[in-house]
Short mmCIF file of C-alpha atoms in Angstrom, two decimals:
data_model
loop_
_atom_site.label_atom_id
_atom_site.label_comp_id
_atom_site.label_asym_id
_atom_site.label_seq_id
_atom_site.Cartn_x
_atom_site.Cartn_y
_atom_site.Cartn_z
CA UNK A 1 -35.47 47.30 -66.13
CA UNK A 2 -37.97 49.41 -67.31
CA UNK A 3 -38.26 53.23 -66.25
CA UNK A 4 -41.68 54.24 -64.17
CA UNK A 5 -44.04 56.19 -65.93
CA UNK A 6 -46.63 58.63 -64.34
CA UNK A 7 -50.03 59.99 -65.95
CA UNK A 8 -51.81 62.80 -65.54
CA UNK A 9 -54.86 64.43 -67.22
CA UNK A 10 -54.40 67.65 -69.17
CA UNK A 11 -57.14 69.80 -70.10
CA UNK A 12 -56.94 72.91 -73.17
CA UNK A 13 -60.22 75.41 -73.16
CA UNK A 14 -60.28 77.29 -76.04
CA UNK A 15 -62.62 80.53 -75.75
CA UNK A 16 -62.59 82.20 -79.01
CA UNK A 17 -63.95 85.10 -81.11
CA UNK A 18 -66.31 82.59 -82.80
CA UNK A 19 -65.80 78.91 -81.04
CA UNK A 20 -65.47 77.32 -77.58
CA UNK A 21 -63.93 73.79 -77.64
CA UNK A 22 -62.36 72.18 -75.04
CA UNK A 23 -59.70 68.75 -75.50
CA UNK A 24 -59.21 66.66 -72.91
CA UNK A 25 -55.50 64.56 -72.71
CA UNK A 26 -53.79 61.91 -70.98
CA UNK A 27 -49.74 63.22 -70.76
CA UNK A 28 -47.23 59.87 -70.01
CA UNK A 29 -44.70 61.54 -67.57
CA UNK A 30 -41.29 59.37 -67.45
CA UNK A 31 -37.66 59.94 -65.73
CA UNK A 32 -35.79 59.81 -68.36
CA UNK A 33 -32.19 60.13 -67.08
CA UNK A 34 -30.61 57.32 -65.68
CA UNK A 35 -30.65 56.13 -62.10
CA UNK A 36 -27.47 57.20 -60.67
CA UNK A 37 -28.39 60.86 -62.56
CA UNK A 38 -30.26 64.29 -61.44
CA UNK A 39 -34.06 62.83 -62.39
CA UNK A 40 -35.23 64.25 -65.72
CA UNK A 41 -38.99 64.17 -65.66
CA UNK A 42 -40.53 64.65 -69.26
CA UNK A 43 -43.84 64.00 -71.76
CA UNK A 44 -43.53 61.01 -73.34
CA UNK A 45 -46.46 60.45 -75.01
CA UNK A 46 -49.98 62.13 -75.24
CA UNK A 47 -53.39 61.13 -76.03
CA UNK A 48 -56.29 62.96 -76.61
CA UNK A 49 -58.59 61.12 -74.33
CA UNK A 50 -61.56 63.49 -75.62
CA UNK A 51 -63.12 66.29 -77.73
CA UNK A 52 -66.02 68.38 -77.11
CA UNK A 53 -68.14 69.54 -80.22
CA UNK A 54 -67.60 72.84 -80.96
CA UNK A 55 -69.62 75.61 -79.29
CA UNK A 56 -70.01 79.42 -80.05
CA UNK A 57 -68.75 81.45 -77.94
CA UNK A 58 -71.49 82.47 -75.98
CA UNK A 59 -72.16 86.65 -75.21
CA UNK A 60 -74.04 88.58 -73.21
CA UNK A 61 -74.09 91.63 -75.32
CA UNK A 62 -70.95 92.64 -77.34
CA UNK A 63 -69.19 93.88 -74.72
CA UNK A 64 -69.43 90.81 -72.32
CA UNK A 65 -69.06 87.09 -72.07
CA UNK A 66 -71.66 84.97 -70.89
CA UNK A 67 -69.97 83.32 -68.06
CA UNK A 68 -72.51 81.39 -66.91
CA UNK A 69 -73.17 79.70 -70.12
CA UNK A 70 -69.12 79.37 -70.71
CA UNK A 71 -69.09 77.61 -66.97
CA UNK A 72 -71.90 75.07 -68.37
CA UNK A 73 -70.17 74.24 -71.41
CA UNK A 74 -66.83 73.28 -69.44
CA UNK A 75 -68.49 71.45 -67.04
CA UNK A 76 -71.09 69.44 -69.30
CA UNK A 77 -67.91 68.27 -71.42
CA UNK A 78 -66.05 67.43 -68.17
CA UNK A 79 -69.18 64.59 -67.37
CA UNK A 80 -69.01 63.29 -70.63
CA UNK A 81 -65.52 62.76 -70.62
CA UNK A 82 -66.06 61.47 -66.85
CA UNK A 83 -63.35 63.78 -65.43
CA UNK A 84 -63.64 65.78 -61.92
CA UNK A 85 -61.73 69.20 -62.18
CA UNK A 86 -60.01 67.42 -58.95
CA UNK A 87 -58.84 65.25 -61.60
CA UNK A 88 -56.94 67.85 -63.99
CA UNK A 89 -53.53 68.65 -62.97
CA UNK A 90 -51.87 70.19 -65.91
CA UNK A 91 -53.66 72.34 -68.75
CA UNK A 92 -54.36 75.79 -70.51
CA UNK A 93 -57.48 78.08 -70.45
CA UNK A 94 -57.06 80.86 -73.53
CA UNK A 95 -59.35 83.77 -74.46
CA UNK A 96 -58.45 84.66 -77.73
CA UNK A 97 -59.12 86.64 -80.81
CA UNK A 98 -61.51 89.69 -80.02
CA UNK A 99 -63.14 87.40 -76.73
CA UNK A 100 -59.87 88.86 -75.21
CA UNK A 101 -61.12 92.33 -75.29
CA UNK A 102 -64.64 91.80 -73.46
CA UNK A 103 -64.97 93.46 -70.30
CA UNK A 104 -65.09 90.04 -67.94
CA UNK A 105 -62.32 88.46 -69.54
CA UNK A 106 -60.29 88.52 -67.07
CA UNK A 107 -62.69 88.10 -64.31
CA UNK A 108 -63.73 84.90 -66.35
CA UNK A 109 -59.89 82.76 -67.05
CA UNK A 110 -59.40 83.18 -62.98
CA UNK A 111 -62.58 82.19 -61.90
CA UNK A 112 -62.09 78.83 -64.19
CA UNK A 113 -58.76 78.54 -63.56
CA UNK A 114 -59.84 78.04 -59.60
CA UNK A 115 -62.93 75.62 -60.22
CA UNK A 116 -61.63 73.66 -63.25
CA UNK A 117 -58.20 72.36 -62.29
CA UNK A 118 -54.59 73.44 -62.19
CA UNK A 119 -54.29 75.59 -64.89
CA UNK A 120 -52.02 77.83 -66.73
CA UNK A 121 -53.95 80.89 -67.21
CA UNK A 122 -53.11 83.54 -69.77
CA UNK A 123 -55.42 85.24 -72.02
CA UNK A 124 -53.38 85.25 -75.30
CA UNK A 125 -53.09 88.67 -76.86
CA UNK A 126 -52.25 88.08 -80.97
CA UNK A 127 -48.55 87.56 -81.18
CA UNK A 128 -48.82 85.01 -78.25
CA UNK A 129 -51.70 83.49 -80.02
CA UNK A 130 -49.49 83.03 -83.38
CA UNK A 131 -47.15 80.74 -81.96
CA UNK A 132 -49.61 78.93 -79.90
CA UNK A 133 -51.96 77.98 -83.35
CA UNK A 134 -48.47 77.38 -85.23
CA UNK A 135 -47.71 74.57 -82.44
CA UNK A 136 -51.54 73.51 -82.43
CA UNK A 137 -51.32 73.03 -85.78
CA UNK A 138 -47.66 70.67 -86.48
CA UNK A 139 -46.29 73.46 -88.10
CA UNK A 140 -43.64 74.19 -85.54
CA UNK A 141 -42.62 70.49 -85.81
CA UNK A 142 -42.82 70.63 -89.75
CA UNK A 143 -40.28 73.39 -89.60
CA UNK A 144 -38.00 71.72 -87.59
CA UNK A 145 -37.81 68.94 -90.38
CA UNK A 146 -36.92 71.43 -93.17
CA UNK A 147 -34.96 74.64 -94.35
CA UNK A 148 -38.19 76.35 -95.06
CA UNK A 149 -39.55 79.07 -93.73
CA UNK A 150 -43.35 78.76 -93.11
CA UNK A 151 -46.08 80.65 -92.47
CA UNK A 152 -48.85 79.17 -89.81
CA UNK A 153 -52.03 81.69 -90.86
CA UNK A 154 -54.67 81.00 -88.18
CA UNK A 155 -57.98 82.81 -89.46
CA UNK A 156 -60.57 82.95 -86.70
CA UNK A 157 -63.49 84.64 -86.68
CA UNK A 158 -62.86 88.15 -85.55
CA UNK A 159 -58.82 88.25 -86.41
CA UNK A 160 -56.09 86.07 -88.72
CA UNK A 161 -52.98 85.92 -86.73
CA UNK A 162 -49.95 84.26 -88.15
CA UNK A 163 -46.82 83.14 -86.87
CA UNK A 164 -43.61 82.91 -89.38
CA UNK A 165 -41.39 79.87 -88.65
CA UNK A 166 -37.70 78.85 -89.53
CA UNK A 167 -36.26 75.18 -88.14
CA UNK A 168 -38.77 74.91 -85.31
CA UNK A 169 -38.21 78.83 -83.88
CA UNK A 170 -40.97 81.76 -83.91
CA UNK A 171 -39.25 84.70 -86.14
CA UNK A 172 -42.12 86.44 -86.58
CA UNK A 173 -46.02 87.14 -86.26
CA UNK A 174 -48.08 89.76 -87.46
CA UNK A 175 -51.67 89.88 -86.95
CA UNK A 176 -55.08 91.14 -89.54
CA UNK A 177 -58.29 92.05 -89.16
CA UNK A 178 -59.33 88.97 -91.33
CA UNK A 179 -62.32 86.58 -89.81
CA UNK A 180 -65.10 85.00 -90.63
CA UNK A 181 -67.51 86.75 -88.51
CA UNK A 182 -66.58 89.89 -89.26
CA UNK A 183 -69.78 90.45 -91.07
CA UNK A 184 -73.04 88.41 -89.88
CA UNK A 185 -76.64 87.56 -91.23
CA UNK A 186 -79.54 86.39 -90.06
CA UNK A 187 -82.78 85.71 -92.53
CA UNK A 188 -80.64 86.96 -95.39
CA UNK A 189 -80.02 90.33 -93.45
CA UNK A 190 -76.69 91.96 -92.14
CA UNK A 191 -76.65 92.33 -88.37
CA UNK A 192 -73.09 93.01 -87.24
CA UNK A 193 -70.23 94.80 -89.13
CA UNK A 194 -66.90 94.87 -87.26
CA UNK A 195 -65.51 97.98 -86.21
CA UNK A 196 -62.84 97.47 -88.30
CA UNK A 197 -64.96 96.88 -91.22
CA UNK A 198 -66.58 99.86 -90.86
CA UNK A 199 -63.33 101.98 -91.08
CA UNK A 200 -62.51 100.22 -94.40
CA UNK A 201 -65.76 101.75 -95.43
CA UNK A 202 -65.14 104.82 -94.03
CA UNK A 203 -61.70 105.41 -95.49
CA UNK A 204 -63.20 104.52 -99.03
CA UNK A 205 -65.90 106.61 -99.03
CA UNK A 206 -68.48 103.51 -98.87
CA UNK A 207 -71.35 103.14 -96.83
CA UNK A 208 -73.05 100.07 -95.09
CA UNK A 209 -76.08 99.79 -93.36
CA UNK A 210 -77.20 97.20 -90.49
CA UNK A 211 -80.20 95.49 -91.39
CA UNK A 212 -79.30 95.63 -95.30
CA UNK A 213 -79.94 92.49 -97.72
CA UNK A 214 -77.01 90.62 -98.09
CA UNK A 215 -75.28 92.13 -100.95
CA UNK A 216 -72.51 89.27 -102.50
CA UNK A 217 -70.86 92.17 -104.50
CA UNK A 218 -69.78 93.86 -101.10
CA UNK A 219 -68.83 91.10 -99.31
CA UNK A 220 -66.43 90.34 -102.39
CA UNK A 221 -64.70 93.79 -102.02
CA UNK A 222 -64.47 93.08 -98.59
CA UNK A 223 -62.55 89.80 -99.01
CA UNK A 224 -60.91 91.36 -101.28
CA UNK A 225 -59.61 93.81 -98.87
CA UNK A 226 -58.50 91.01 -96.68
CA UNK A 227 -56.27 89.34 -99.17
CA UNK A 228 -54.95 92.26 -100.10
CA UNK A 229 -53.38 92.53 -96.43
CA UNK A 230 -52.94 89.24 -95.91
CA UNK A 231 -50.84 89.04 -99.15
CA UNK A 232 -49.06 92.79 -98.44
CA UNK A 233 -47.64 90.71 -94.93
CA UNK A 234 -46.74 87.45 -96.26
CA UNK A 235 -44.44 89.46 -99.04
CA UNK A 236 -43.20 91.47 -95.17
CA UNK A 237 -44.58 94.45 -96.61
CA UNK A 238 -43.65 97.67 -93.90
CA UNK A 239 -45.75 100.38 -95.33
CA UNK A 240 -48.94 100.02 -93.19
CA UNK A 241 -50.76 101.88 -95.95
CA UNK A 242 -50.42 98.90 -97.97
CA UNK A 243 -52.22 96.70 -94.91
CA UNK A 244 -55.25 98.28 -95.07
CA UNK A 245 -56.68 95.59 -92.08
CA UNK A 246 -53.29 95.77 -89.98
CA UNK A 247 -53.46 94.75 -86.22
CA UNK A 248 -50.84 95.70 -84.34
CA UNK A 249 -47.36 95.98 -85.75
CA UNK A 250 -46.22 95.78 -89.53
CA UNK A 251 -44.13 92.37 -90.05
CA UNK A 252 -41.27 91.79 -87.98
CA UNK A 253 -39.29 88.79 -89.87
CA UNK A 254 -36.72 89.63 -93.05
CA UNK A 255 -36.76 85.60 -94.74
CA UNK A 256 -39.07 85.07 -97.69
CA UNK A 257 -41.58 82.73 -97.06
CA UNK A 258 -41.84 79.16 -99.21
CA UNK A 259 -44.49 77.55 -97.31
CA UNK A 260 -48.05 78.83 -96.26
CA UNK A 261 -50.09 76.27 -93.25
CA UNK A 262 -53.52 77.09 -92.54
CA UNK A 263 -55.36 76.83 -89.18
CA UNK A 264 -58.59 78.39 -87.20
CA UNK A 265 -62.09 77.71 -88.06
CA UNK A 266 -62.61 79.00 -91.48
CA UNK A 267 -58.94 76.59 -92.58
CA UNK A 268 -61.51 73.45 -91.90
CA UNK A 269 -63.28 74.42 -95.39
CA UNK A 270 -59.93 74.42 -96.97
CA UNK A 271 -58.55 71.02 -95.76
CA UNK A 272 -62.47 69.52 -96.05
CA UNK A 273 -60.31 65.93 -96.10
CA UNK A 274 -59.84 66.73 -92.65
CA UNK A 275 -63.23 66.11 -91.25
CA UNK A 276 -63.06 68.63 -88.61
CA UNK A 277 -65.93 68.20 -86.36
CA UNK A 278 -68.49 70.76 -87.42
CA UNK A 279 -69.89 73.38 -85.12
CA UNK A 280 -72.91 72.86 -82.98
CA UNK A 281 -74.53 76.20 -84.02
CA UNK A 282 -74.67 76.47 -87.53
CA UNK A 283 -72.61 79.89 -88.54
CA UNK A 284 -74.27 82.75 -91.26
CA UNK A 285 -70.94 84.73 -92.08
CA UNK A 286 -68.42 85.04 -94.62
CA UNK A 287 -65.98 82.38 -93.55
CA UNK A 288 -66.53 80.05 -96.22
CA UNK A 289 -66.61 82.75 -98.52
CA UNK A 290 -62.87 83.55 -97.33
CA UNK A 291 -61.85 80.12 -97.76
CA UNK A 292 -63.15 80.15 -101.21
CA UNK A 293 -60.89 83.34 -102.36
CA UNK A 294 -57.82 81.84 -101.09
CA UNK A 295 -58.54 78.95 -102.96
CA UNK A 296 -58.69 80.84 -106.37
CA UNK A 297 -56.04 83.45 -105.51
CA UNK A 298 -53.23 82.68 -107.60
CA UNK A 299 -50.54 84.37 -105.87
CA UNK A 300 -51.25 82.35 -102.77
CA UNK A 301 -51.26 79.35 -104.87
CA UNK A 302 -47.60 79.94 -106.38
CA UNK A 303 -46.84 78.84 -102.28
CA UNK A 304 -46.30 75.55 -101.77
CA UNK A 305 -49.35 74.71 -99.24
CA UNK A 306 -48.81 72.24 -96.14
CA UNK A 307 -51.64 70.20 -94.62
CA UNK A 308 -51.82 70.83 -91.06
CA UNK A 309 -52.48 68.11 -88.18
CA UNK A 310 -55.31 70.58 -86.68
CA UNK A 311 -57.35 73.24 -88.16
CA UNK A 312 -60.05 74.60 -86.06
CA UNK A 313 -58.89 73.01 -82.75
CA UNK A 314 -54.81 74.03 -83.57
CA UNK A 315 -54.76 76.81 -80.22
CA UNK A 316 -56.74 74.45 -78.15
CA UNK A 317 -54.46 71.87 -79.49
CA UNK A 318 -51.97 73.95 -78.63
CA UNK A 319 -52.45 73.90 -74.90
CA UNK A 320 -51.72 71.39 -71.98
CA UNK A 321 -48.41 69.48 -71.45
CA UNK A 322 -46.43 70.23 -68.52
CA UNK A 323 -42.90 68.63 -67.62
CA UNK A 324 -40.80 69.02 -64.31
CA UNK A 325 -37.20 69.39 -64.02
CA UNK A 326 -34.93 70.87 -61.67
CA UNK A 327 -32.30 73.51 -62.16
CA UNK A 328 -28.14 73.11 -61.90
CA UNK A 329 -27.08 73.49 -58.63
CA UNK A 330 -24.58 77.08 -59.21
CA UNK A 331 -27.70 79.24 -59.07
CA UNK A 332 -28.57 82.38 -57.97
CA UNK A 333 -31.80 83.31 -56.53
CA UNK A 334 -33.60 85.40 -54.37
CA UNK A 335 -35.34 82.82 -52.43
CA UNK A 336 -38.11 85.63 -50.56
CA UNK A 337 -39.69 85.80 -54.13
CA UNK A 338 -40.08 82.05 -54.48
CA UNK A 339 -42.36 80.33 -55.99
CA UNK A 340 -43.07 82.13 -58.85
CA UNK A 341 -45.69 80.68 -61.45
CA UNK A 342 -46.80 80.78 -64.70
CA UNK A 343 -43.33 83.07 -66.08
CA UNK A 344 -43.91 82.92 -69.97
CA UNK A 345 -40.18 82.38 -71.47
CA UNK A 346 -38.68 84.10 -74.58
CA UNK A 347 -35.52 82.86 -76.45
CA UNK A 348 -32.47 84.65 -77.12
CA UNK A 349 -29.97 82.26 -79.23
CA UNK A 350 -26.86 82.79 -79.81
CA UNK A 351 -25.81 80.01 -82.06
CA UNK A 352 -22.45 79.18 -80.56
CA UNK A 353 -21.66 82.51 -82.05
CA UNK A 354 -18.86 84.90 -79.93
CA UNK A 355 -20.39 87.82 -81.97
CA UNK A 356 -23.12 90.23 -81.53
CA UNK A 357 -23.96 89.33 -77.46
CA UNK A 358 -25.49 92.92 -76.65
CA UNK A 359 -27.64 93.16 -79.97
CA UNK A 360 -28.97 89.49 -79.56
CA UNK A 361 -29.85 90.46 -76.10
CA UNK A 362 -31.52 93.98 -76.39
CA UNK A 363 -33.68 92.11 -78.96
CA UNK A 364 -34.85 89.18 -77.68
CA UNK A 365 -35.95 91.53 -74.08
CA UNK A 366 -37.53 93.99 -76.48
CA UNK A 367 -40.00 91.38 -78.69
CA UNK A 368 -40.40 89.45 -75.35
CA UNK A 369 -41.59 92.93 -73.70
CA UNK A 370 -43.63 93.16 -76.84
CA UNK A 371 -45.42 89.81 -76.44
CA UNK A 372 -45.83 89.54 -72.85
CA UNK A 373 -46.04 92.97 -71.77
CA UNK A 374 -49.62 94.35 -70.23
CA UNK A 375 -50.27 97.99 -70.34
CA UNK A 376 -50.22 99.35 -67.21
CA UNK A 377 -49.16 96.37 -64.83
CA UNK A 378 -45.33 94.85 -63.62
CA UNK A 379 -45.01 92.10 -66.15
CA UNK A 380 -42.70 89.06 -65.52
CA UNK A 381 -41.04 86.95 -68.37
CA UNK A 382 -37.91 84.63 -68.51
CA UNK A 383 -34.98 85.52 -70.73
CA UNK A 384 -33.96 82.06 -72.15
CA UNK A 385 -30.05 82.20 -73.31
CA UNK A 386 -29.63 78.94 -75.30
CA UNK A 387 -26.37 77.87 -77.19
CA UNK A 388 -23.77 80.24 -75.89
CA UNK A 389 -20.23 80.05 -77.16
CA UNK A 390 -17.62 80.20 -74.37
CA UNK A 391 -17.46 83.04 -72.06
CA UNK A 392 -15.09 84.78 -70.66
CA UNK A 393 -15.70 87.00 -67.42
CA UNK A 394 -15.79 90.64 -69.49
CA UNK A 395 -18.76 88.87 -72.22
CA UNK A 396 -20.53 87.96 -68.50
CA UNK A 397 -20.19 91.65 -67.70
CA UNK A 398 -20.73 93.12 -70.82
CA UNK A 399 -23.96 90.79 -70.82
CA UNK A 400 -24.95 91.89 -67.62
CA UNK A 401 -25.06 95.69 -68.35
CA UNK A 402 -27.25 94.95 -71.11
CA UNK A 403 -30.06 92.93 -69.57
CA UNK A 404 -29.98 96.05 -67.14
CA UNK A 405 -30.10 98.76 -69.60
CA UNK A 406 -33.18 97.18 -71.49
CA UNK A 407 -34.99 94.98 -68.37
CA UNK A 408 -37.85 97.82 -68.01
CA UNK A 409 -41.04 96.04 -67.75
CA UNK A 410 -40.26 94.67 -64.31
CA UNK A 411 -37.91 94.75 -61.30
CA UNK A 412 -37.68 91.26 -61.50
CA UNK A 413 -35.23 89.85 -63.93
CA UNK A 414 -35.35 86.41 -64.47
CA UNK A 415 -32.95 85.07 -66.75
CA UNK A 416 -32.37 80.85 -67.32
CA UNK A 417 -29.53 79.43 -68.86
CA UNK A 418 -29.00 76.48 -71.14
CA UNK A 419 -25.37 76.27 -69.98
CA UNK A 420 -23.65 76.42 -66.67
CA UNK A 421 -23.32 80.14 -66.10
CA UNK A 422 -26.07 81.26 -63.96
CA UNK A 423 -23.96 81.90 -60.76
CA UNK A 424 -21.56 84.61 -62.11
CA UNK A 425 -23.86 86.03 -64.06
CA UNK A 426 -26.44 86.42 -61.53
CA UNK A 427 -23.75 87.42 -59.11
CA UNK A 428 -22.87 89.97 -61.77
CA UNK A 429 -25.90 91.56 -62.05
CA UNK A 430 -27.01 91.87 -58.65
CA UNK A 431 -23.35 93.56 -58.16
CA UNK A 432 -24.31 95.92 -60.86
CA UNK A 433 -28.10 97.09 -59.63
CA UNK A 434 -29.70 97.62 -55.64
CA UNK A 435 -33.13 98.42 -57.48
CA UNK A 436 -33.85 94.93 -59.42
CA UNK A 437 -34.28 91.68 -57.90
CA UNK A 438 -32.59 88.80 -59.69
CA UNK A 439 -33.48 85.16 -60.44
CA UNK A 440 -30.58 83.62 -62.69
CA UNK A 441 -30.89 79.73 -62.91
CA UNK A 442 -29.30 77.48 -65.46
CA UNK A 443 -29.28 73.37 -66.94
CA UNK A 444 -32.96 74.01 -67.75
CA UNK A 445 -33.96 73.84 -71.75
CA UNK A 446 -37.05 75.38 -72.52
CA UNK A 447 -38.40 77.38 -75.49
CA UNK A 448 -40.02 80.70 -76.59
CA UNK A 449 -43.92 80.93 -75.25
CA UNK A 450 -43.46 77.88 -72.65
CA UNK A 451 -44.36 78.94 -68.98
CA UNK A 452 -42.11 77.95 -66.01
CA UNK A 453 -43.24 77.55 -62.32
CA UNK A 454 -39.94 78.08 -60.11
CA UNK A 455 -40.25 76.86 -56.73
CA UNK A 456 -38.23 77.34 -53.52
CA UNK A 457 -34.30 75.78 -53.33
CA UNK A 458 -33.79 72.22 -52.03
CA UNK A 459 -31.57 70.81 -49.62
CA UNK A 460 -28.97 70.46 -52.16
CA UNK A 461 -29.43 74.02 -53.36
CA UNK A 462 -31.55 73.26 -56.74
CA UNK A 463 -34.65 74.82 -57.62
CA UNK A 464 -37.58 72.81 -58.77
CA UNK A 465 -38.90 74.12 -62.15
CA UNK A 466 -42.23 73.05 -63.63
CA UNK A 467 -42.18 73.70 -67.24
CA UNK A 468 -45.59 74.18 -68.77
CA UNK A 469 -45.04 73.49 -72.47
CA UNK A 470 -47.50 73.88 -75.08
CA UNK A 471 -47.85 70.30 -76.43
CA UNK A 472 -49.30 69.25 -80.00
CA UNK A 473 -49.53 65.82 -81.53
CA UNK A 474 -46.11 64.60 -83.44
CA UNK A 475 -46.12 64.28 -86.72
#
């Protein structure tokens, strides 16, 4: 007999430096253990039911969003896809790129997130960004086919962020000051430089002036600029001297990199076979103009290039699957903090490798810290330990102590297990500390930058966990 399937509607809303776009999907939910087994509720099969056009990200000044304007664009695609936000029960809303920094950013995701359906919220800083345009864009599920390690470079219009991958798994991102609308015209006339832009002038003793004739010979050096960092990181370059338009932190990964995927907006004029739906405001920047280097750039050519599934829409893309599944039933929890939502989960694997337990686990907590951490505020995240050789009770201690020593951005540690271990090593740890509270469950598989919901135990003494994965079409 055949097994019952579910739908529900999924809904990714993209609000970017440059673009808005919005993607509307129908998820194909299915048990798929068997009946006398613990249910197993997963995605089966997606379909994107609809796609807006693609807006520009509408401002009040350049400090603010214009909400009301963002609120009619979400709501205008919602009637022409003939959805009800009453309808939408599983889905992303991202502020990306530079949108992330304006002043009602955050004041905007929540509002949306309450009138628009049941959404995961998070307002993607760059790292998190990386690895949401690398799944967006297949090449997560290209690297999971191959040996190969592969860049994902997502160039946007205010920043390029790229995610390094290596048989499926995240082992690096790095982030530029590379985007299309870094400099914009209008009438032939240059009416915005980036602040970034204008400290490359500044630290070569250049001037530019608002209002000046666009000059082709200075956009060229400032391309030129770009590729220089953009090449400097794909080579893992550490001297951020070298990186003239570094974001953030210098490269983070040690593999050399064979394969180079391109996403974002200005990747749709280098995959023009792709027929990505052009945007409804016409753009007067220097995105094509990028696109165009990269194309002649020999050294970028001596990679072997891979065509991705989604170019402009590949964080959008990115967004919107959701799966339930409940945890093993040795558990240990601190059932006065349940439910907790939207935990974003970073993998530490060990590789069926008895070696190395402490190191794996002080750096996997430190780049999770790093990509989920908010100046200023009590962060959670989920430690994911996947494919653990056998323990013995002095590893679960020695693991234990560790997690403590480097668990700083909250008193909340929440740590999930791939394997059957989660009672004695919660037990462990709440032995070990009065000052943290602990949430250790295992039999839950998961990866790096999906969020968990964990609700409150069961009769039988299982947790519910709704996994928010980040879903992007198979290839």
């Amino acid at each position: 007999m055949a097994q019952q399937t579910d739908t529900i509607l999924s809904a990714g809303i993209d609000i970017g430096t440059s673009t808005t776009k919005i993607i509307i999907s129908q998820l194909v939910l299915q048990n798929t253990a068997g009946r006398t087994h613990v249910p197993r509720v997963e995605i089966i099969d997606k379909t994107v039911l609809y796609k807006s056009p693609i807006f520009r990200t509408p401002l009040l000044d350049d400090t603010t969003i214009d909400a009301k304007q963002i609120e009619q664009i979400v709501f205008s695609q919602y009637q022409l896809a003939n959805v009800n936000p009453s309808d939408i029960q599983a889905g992303a809303i991202l502020i990306t790129g530079e949108t992330a920094t304006k002043q009602n950013a955050s004041e905007l995701i929540h509002y949306l997130s309450d009138a628009a359906g049941e959404f995961l919220v998070a307002t993607a800083g760059p790292d998190l960004e990386s690895v949401l345009a690398a799944k967006g864009s297949g090449a997560v599920t290209y690297s999971k086919k191959t040996s190969k390690v592969i860049a994902n470079i997502d160039i946007g219009g205010g920043t390029t962020n790229i995610a390094v991958l290596k048989h499926g798994e995240v082992i690096g991102t790095v982030t530029l000051h590379l985007g299309g609308r870094l400099m914009e015209y209008a009438q032939g006339r240059l009416i915005s430089v980036a602040p970034a832009i204008q400290r490359l002038f500044a630290n070569h003793q250049r001037t530019i002036q608002l209002n000046s004739p666009q000059d082709p010979a200075t956009e060229q050096w400032v391309i030129e600029n770009m590729l220089v960092s953009l090449k400097a990181v794909l080579r893992g370059e550490q001297d951020t001297d070298k990186i003239p338009l570094l974001l953030g932190h210098v490269p983070n990964w040690s593999e050399h990199i064979d394969c180079l995927m391109f996403s974002g907006g200005v990747a749709r004029f280098l995959y023009p076979e792709l027929k990505e739906v052009e945007t409804s405001n016409a753009f007067d920047d220097i995105g094509e103009k990028i696109a165009h280097a990269l194309l002649q750039d020999s050294s970028l050519q001596a990679f072997q290039w891979l065509e991705p599934l989604e170019t402009v829409r590949a964080t959008v893309t990115g967004a919107g699957a959701q799966s339930t599944e409940v945890s093993g039933s040795t558990i240990e929890v601190n059932e006065h903090l349940l439910p907790l939502k939207n935990i974003p989960v970073y993998t530490c694997d060990f590789q069926h490798v008895h070696a190395n337990i402490e190191e794996k686990i002080r750096e996997a907590i430190s780049t999770a810290q790093q990509l989920y951490q908010i100046d200023g505020e009590e962060t959670h995240y989920a430690l994911y330990l996947k494919n653990i050789a056998y323990l013995q009770f002095h590893d679960i201690g020695q693991m234990a102590e560790c997690i403590l020593q480097h668990w700083s951005s909250s008193n909340t540690i929440i740590v999930i297990l791939e394997s059957d271990y989660a009672k004695v090593l919660g037990q462990t740890l709440k032995r070990k500390t009065s000052t943290k509270n602990i949430i250790c469950i295992d039999q839950i598989y998961v990866n790096t930058s999906d969020y968990i919901d964990i609700g409150k135990p069961v009769h039988s003494g299982v947790v519910p966990v709704v996994v928010k994965t980040l879903a992007f079409h198979k290839a």
